[in-house]
Short mmCIF file of C-alpha atoms in Angstrom, two decimals:
data_model
loop_
_atom_site.label_atom_id
_atom_site.label_comp_id
_atom_site.label_asym_id
_atom_site.label_seq_id
_atom_site.Cartn_x
_atom_site.Cartn_y
_atom_site.Cartn_z
CA MET O 1 -10.06 -35.81 2.63
CA THR O 2 -12.36 -38.32 -0.06
CA THR O 3 -14.71 -40.78 1.66
CA THR O 4 -16.43 -44.11 0.59
CA PRO O 5 -19.24 -46.19 1.66
CA ASP O 6 -16.85 -48.22 3.26
CA ARG O 7 -13.58 -45.87 3.76
CA ILE O 8 -12.54 -42.75 5.20
CA ASP O 9 -9.12 -41.49 4.26
CA ALA O 10 -7.04 -39.27 6.57
CA PRO O 11 -6.36 -35.95 5.39
CA ALA O 12 -2.56 -34.66 3.92
CA PHE O 13 -0.84 -32.99 6.61
CA ALA O 14 0.21 -29.48 5.79
CA VAL O 15 2.80 -26.87 7.15
CA VAL O 16 2.07 -23.19 6.63
CA SER O 17 5.08 -20.38 7.57
CA GLY O 18 5.30 -17.79 8.86
CA GLU O 19 6.19 -15.74 5.63
CA GLN O 20 2.87 -17.78 4.29
CA VAL O 21 0.78 -16.30 7.26
CA GLN O 22 1.47 -12.87 6.61
CA ARG O 23 0.76 -12.81 2.90
CA ALA O 24 -2.85 -14.19 3.85
CA LEU O 25 -2.99 -11.92 6.64
CA ASP O 26 -1.79 -8.56 5.19
CA GLY O 27 -3.98 -6.14 4.70
CA ARG O 28 -6.79 -7.90 5.75
CA GLU O 29 -7.57 -6.28 9.53
CA PRO O 30 -11.08 -5.64 9.05
CA GLU O 31 -11.80 -9.37 7.44
CA VAL O 32 -9.74 -10.86 10.27
CA GLY O 33 -12.21 -8.52 12.84
CA ARG O 34 -15.06 -9.93 11.52
CA LEU O 35 -14.15 -13.23 11.53
CA VAL O 36 -13.20 -12.31 15.21
CA GLU O 37 -16.54 -10.94 16.35
CA GLU O 38 -17.83 -14.21 14.92
CA ALA O 39 -15.93 -16.29 16.96
CA TYR O 40 -17.03 -14.44 19.84
CA ARG O 41 -20.74 -14.85 19.75
CA LEU O 42 -20.74 -18.55 18.39
CA HIS O 43 -18.68 -18.77 21.94
CA GLY O 44 -21.53 -16.58 23.68
CA GLU O 45 -23.76 -19.22 22.32
CA GLY O 46 -22.52 -22.43 23.55
CA GLU O 47 -20.93 -23.37 19.53
CA SER O 48 -17.54 -23.75 21.52
CA VAL O 49 -15.78 -25.90 23.80
CA ASN O 50 -12.95 -23.95 25.29
CA PRO O 51 -11.33 -25.43 28.47
CA PRO O 52 -9.06 -24.11 30.82
CA SER O 53 -5.36 -23.30 29.41
CA TYR O 54 -2.66 -25.09 31.03
CA PHE O 55 0.41 -23.92 32.03
CA LEU O 56 4.22 -25.56 31.86
CA ARG O 57 6.63 -23.57 34.46
CA PHE O 58 9.85 -23.99 35.18
CA GLU O 59 11.48 -23.97 38.42
CA ASP O 60 14.62 -22.85 36.76
CA ARG O 61 12.89 -20.51 34.49
CA PRO O 62 9.93 -18.57 37.00
CA SER O 63 9.61 -15.95 34.61
CA ALA O 64 8.97 -17.95 32.00
CA ARG O 65 5.76 -20.24 30.60
CA ILE O 66 4.64 -22.72 27.74
CA ILE O 67 0.90 -22.66 27.50
CA ALA O 68 -1.76 -24.74 25.76
CA LEU O 69 -4.50 -23.90 24.50
CA PRO O 70 -6.95 -26.60 22.99
CA ALA O 71 -9.90 -25.83 21.30
CA SER O 72 -13.30 -26.84 19.18
CA LEU O 73 -15.16 -23.79 16.91
CA GLY O 74 -18.41 -24.87 15.98
CA GLY O 75 -20.95 -23.22 13.37
CA PRO O 76 -20.44 -23.83 9.03
CA GLN O 77 -16.87 -24.18 9.80
CA ARG O 78 -15.94 -26.54 12.35
CA VAL O 79 -12.48 -27.18 12.93
CA ASP O 80 -10.75 -28.11 16.06
CA GLY O 81 -7.03 -27.57 17.29
CA LEU O 82 -4.64 -26.74 20.01
CA LYS O 83 -2.36 -23.48 20.75
CA TRP O 84 0.68 -24.32 21.75
CA ILE O 85 2.75 -20.30 22.81
CA SER O 86 5.65 -19.87 24.40
CA SER O 87 6.81 -16.61 26.74
CA PHE O 88 9.81 -16.09 27.78
CA PRO O 89 9.87 -12.67 28.30
CA GLU O 90 14.03 -12.69 29.07
CA ASN O 91 14.32 -12.95 25.24
CA THR O 92 13.51 -9.10 24.82
CA ARG O 93 17.35 -8.75 26.25
CA SER O 94 18.55 -9.31 22.81
CA GLY O 95 16.05 -8.46 20.96
CA LEU O 96 14.20 -11.72 20.36
CA PRO O 97 10.09 -11.68 20.41
CA ARG O 98 9.02 -12.75 23.95
CA ALA O 99 6.43 -15.50 22.62
CA SER O 100 6.94 -18.25 19.98
CA ALA O 101 3.93 -20.03 18.98
CA VAL O 102 2.52 -23.08 16.59
CA LEU O 103 -1.24 -23.99 15.92
CA ILE O 104 -2.39 -27.18 14.65
CA LEU O 105 -5.37 -27.43 13.19
CA ASN O 106 -7.79 -30.66 13.66
CA ASP O 107 -10.21 -32.33 11.32
CA PRO O 108 -13.18 -33.02 13.16
CA VAL O 109 -14.89 -35.64 10.94
CA THR O 110 -11.51 -37.96 11.80
CA GLY O 111 -9.77 -35.84 14.10
CA TYR O 112 -6.42 -35.73 12.33
CA PRO O 113 -4.38 -32.75 12.03
CA TYR O 114 -4.23 -31.60 8.89
CA ALA O 115 -2.00 -28.55 9.28
CA CYS O 116 0.73 -26.90 11.70
CA LEU O 117 0.69 -23.63 11.73
CA GLU O 118 3.51 -20.81 12.39
CA SER O 119 1.62 -18.87 15.30
CA SER O 120 2.97 -15.68 17.15
CA VAL O 121 1.70 -13.91 14.21
CA ILE O 122 -1.74 -15.72 14.32
CA SER O 123 -1.72 -14.84 17.94
CA ALA O 124 -0.48 -11.11 17.46
CA THR O 125 -3.57 -10.90 15.06
CA ARG O 126 -6.33 -12.08 17.00
CA THR O 127 -5.28 -10.21 19.60
CA ALA O 128 -5.12 -7.14 17.55
CA ALA O 129 -8.50 -7.69 16.60
CA SER O 130 -10.32 -8.56 19.60
CA ALA O 131 -8.60 -5.34 21.40
CA ALA O 132 -9.77 -3.37 17.91
CA LEU O 133 -13.62 -4.80 18.40
CA ALA O 134 -14.00 -3.93 22.07
CA ALA O 135 -12.25 -0.74 21.73
CA ASP O 136 -15.30 0.36 18.86
CA ARG O 137 -18.00 -1.82 20.61
CA LEU O 138 -16.84 -0.24 24.08
CA SER O 139 -16.21 3.31 23.30
CA ARG O 140 -19.81 3.77 21.22
CA SER O 141 -21.95 5.06 24.59
CA ARG O 142 -18.94 8.08 24.85
CA PRO O 143 -16.84 10.31 22.49
CA ARG O 144 -15.19 8.61 20.06
CA PRO O 145 -11.29 8.42 21.88
CA ALA O 146 -8.96 10.82 20.44
CA ARG O 147 -5.81 10.53 22.65
CA VAL O 148 -4.48 6.69 22.53
CA GLY O 149 -1.66 5.92 24.74
CA PHE O 150 0.66 2.79 24.66
CA VAL O 151 1.74 1.28 27.74
CA GLY O 152 4.30 -1.14 26.65
CA THR O 153 5.67 -0.83 23.21
CA GLY O 154 6.39 -5.20 21.58
CA LEU O 155 5.36 -6.92 19.26
CA ILE O 156 1.69 -6.81 20.48
CA ALA O 157 1.04 -3.32 20.71
CA ARG O 158 2.39 -2.42 16.79
CA TYR O 159 -0.35 -4.94 16.61
CA VAL O 160 -3.25 -3.53 18.09
CA HIS O 161 -2.05 -0.47 16.43
CA THR O 162 -1.86 -1.37 13.02
CA HIS O 163 -5.82 -2.67 13.56
CA LEU O 164 -7.13 0.06 14.90
CA THR O 165 -6.11 2.52 12.70
CA ALA O 166 -6.59 -0.45 9.90
CA THR O 167 -10.61 -0.20 11.31
CA GLY O 168 -10.95 3.45 10.92
CA TRP O 169 -9.62 4.71 13.91
CA GLU O 170 -7.72 8.16 13.76
CA PHE O 171 -5.99 10.17 16.45
CA GLU O 172 -4.97 13.51 17.52
CA GLU O 173 -2.25 11.89 19.62
CA THR O 174 -0.65 8.75 20.02
CA GLY O 175 1.20 8.45 23.40
CA VAL O 176 4.26 6.27 23.89
CA TYR O 177 5.77 4.65 27.26
CA ASP O 178 8.00 1.95 27.74
CA LEU O 179 10.74 1.19 30.73
CA SER O 180 12.81 0.29 28.17
CA ALA O 181 14.28 3.62 26.03
CA ASP O 182 15.19 1.73 23.22
CA SER O 183 11.65 0.20 23.06
CA ALA O 184 9.82 3.33 23.05
CA ALA O 185 12.00 4.72 20.79
CA GLY O 186 11.65 1.78 17.99
CA PHE O 187 7.66 1.89 18.61
CA ARG O 188 8.24 5.36 17.67
CA GLY O 189 10.33 4.87 14.44
CA TYR O 190 7.20 2.61 13.45
CA LEU O 191 4.52 4.99 13.82
CA GLU O 192 6.31 7.42 11.69
CA ARG O 193 7.15 4.85 9.40
CA SER O 194 3.16 4.31 8.96
CA GLY O 195 2.50 7.69 8.14
CA THR O 196 0.35 8.00 11.90
CA LYS O 197 -1.15 10.99 11.83
CA GLY O 198 -0.96 13.45 14.64
CA ARG O 199 1.35 14.31 17.53
CA ILE O 200 3.70 11.34 18.88
CA THR O 201 4.60 11.86 22.07
CA VAL O 202 7.26 9.74 24.22
CA HIS O 203 6.16 9.85 28.03
CA ASP O 204 9.10 9.65 30.73
CA SER O 205 6.42 8.01 33.01
CA ALA O 206 3.47 5.91 32.60
CA GLU O 207 1.14 8.43 34.98
CA SER O 208 2.14 11.01 32.74
CA LEU O 209 1.05 8.82 29.69
CA VAL O 210 -2.45 7.59 31.12
CA ARG O 211 -3.35 10.65 32.21
CA SER O 212 -3.00 12.05 28.04
CA SER O 213 -5.27 9.69 27.17
CA ASP O 214 -8.29 8.79 25.98
CA LEU O 215 -7.58 5.30 25.05
CA LEU O 216 -5.11 3.23 26.90
CA VAL O 217 -3.23 0.04 25.19
CA PHE O 218 -1.22 -2.28 27.97
CA ALA O 219 0.95 -4.91 26.14
CA THR O 220 4.03 -4.88 28.84
CA VAL O 221 4.77 -8.32 30.29
CA ALA O 222 4.33 -7.16 34.13
CA ALA O 223 4.10 -10.37 35.87
CA ARG O 224 1.79 -7.88 38.78
CA PRO O 225 0.32 -4.73 38.90
CA HIS O 226 2.48 -1.85 38.44
CA VAL O 227 -0.01 1.03 38.16
CA HIS O 228 -1.55 1.59 41.30
CA ASP O 229 -2.79 4.77 42.24
CA PRO O 230 -6.91 5.33 40.83
CA ALA O 231 -6.92 8.82 40.33
CA TRP O 232 -4.07 8.18 37.59
CA PHE O 233 -8.00 7.32 35.83
CA ALA O 234 -9.89 10.33 36.53
CA HIS O 235 -10.89 11.36 33.55
CA HIS O 236 -12.59 7.67 32.79
CA PRO O 237 -10.54 6.45 29.67
CA LEU O 238 -11.23 3.28 27.74
CA VAL O 239 -8.86 1.05 29.13
CA LEU O 240 -7.35 -2.57 26.46
CA HIS O 241 -6.08 -4.35 29.46
CA VAL O 242 -4.30 -6.87 27.08
CA SER O 243 -1.62 -7.81 29.42
CA LEU O 244 -3.86 -8.35 32.17
CA ARG O 245 -1.50 -8.17 35.25
CA ASP O 246 -0.80 -4.36 35.48
CA LEU O 247 -3.57 -2.47 36.45
CA ASP O 248 -4.00 -2.73 41.11
CA PRO O 249 -7.05 -4.27 42.10
CA ARG O 250 -8.35 -0.60 42.90
CA ILE O 251 -8.37 0.74 39.76
CA LEU O 252 -10.37 -1.93 38.64
CA LEU O 253 -13.41 -1.62 41.90
CA ASP O 254 -12.87 1.86 40.09
CA SER O 255 -14.25 0.87 36.91
CA ALA O 256 -16.55 -0.99 34.73
CA ASN O 257 -14.95 -4.25 33.90
CA PHE O 258 -15.52 -6.55 30.74
CA VAL O 259 -14.03 -9.44 30.18
CA ASP O 260 -13.82 -11.91 27.22
CA ASP O 261 -14.90 -15.22 28.98
CA VAL O 262 -15.24 -15.44 32.68
CA GLU O 263 -13.83 -18.26 34.08
CA HIS O 264 -10.79 -17.88 31.39
CA CYS O 265 -10.10 -14.42 33.17
CA LEU O 266 -10.28 -14.91 37.13
CA LYS O 267 -7.58 -17.67 37.11
CA ALA O 268 -3.96 -17.24 37.09
CA GLU O 269 -3.40 -14.10 38.94
CA THR O 270 -4.41 -12.00 36.47
CA SER O 271 -6.11 -8.37 38.27
CA PRO O 272 -9.44 -9.59 38.10
CA HIS O 273 -8.10 -12.56 39.49
CA LEU O 274 -6.61 -10.49 42.39
CA VAL O 275 -10.03 -8.63 42.71
CA GLU O 276 -12.17 -11.65 43.19
CA ARG O 277 -9.77 -13.40 45.79
CA LEU O 278 -9.38 -9.02 47.61
CA THR O 279 -13.44 -9.28 47.20
CA GLY O 280 -14.19 -12.66 47.73
CA SER O 281 -17.18 -11.60 44.81
CA ARG O 282 -17.52 -11.12 40.88
CA GLU O 283 -19.76 -8.54 41.40
CA PHE O 284 -16.88 -6.21 39.63
CA LEU O 285 -17.88 -7.56 36.83
CA ASP O 286 -20.06 -5.62 33.99
CA GLY O 287 -20.00 -8.34 31.71
CA THR O 288 -18.66 -9.90 28.91
CA LEU O 289 -17.77 -8.10 25.46
CA TYR O 290 -20.87 -10.97 24.23
CA ASP O 291 -22.98 -9.38 26.27
CA VAL O 292 -22.00 -6.21 25.24
CA LEU O 293 -21.86 -7.32 21.15
CA THR O 294 -25.44 -8.76 21.79
CA GLY O 295 -26.98 -6.15 23.92
CA ARG O 296 -27.01 -7.56 26.98
CA ALA O 297 -24.51 -5.08 28.76
CA GLU O 298 -24.66 -1.61 28.95
CA VAL O 299 -21.21 0.82 28.88
CA PRO O 300 -21.38 3.31 31.10
CA ALA O 301 -20.39 6.57 29.76
CA ASP O 302 -19.32 8.75 33.09
CA ARG O 303 -16.93 5.80 34.54
CA THR O 304 -13.65 4.23 33.34
CA VAL O 305 -14.25 1.04 31.28
CA VAL O 306 -11.59 -1.82 31.27
CA PHE O 307 -11.66 -4.33 28.75
CA SER O 308 -9.67 -7.47 30.21
CA PRO O 309 -9.21 -10.54 27.47
CA PHE O 310 -7.36 -13.73 28.18
CA GLY O 311 -7.63 -14.79 25.09
CA LEU O 312 -9.47 -17.43 23.73
CA GLY O 313 -8.59 -20.85 21.46
CA VAL O 314 -11.35 -20.38 19.07
CA LEU O 315 -9.98 -16.39 18.64
CA ASP O 316 -6.66 -18.70 17.34
CA LEU O 317 -8.61 -21.43 15.60
CA ALA O 318 -10.75 -18.80 13.16
CA VAL O 319 -7.81 -16.84 12.14
CA GLY O 320 -5.75 -19.88 12.08
CA ARG O 321 -8.69 -21.92 9.84
CA PHE O 322 -8.88 -18.31 7.26
CA VAL O 323 -5.04 -18.49 6.91
CA HIS O 324 -5.01 -22.10 6.07
CA ASP O 325 -7.67 -21.89 3.41
CA GLU O 326 -5.84 -18.64 2.36
CA THR O 327 -3.33 -20.50 1.46
CA VAL O 328 -4.93 -22.79 0.03
CA ARG O 329 -6.43 -20.07 -2.57
CA MET O 330 -3.17 -19.22 -3.14
CA GLY O 331 -2.09 -22.78 -4.24
CA GLU O 332 1.09 -22.45 -2.12
CA LEU O 333 -0.25 -24.95 0.78
CA ARG O 334 2.99 -27.01 1.65
CA VAL O 335 2.14 -30.90 1.92
CA VAL O 336 4.36 -33.31 3.58
CA ASP O 337 3.54 -36.68 1.68
CA GLY O 338 3.33 -39.43 3.90
CA PHE O 339 3.19 -37.97 6.87
CA PHE O 340 0.80 -40.40 8.23
CA HIS O 341 2.28 -43.47 7.78
CA GLU O 342 0.93 -46.33 9.22
CA LEU O 343 -2.28 -46.35 8.42
CA ARG O 344 -3.63 -50.10 7.91
CA ARG O 345 -4.93 -50.85 11.51
CA HIS O 346 -3.90 -54.31 10.88
CA GLY O 347 -1.07 -54.44 8.48
#
């Protein structure tokens, strides 16, 4: 964008494909993790605008939804924008990923959008980076988990595993459980191809996996709780409750609970939302990830710890801006000439 004392020009508009997003992010997991942590810190310090997500639902497709996540991220590199992400769980029956998304970045000076990015990978990346960051910070008061278990073995689980291993995690055993035997087998194949160290075990029940894991990753498409027995968690694992709706309220009431944002997480019938409805209180919450990052909240070593991240639009903006800037740096930005055409107010 160029400026003169009397004129501000509209920015150019570019489209960034999924292939370009992959190239910009490939092998950059530690760097993305730092970006996500900084976004959490800016959000916790009030340097963001992150209004409630808007859910578009369909009477004839009750399992499907499309979600709008508007946000604005401050700091030295401000950016505004919107993620528009669909979740159609029935896609998985044909092998198509459940989620698809685009991310729009807006220039904070003019408000003009300057990029549209394929965002399913950006969304999965920020989710995985958030989970890996939480795993690190929430485990510092306890022995480092040596056995990880994945309940749900789709794209998000794969990205979480990639970010964990890329940021220094090694496990003696990796457990896998999915209602779909084909999906579990596919995830095991990914683990073997990626050179996963230690034993790989495919479990025939969620209970078996939960009881044998120190670190649990729930990454399912569950619409309501399907894990009900607090006794499964008697060994007090660290739980990354990424899919938000897997755990019965009794399990959360028996645990220490951390979220990414209280107002965002306690809605849309997430497990924490169900606890609030059941108890009429938010006293079951022990803090946010920002509280942990800044030392305002202590993480107990003698209880199950559950991290339930709703997913903040500011994280998508941080990663999306990084992808856009990397694509510019690599000289691969595809500008759509003439995208903004009518730019004279009076003709």
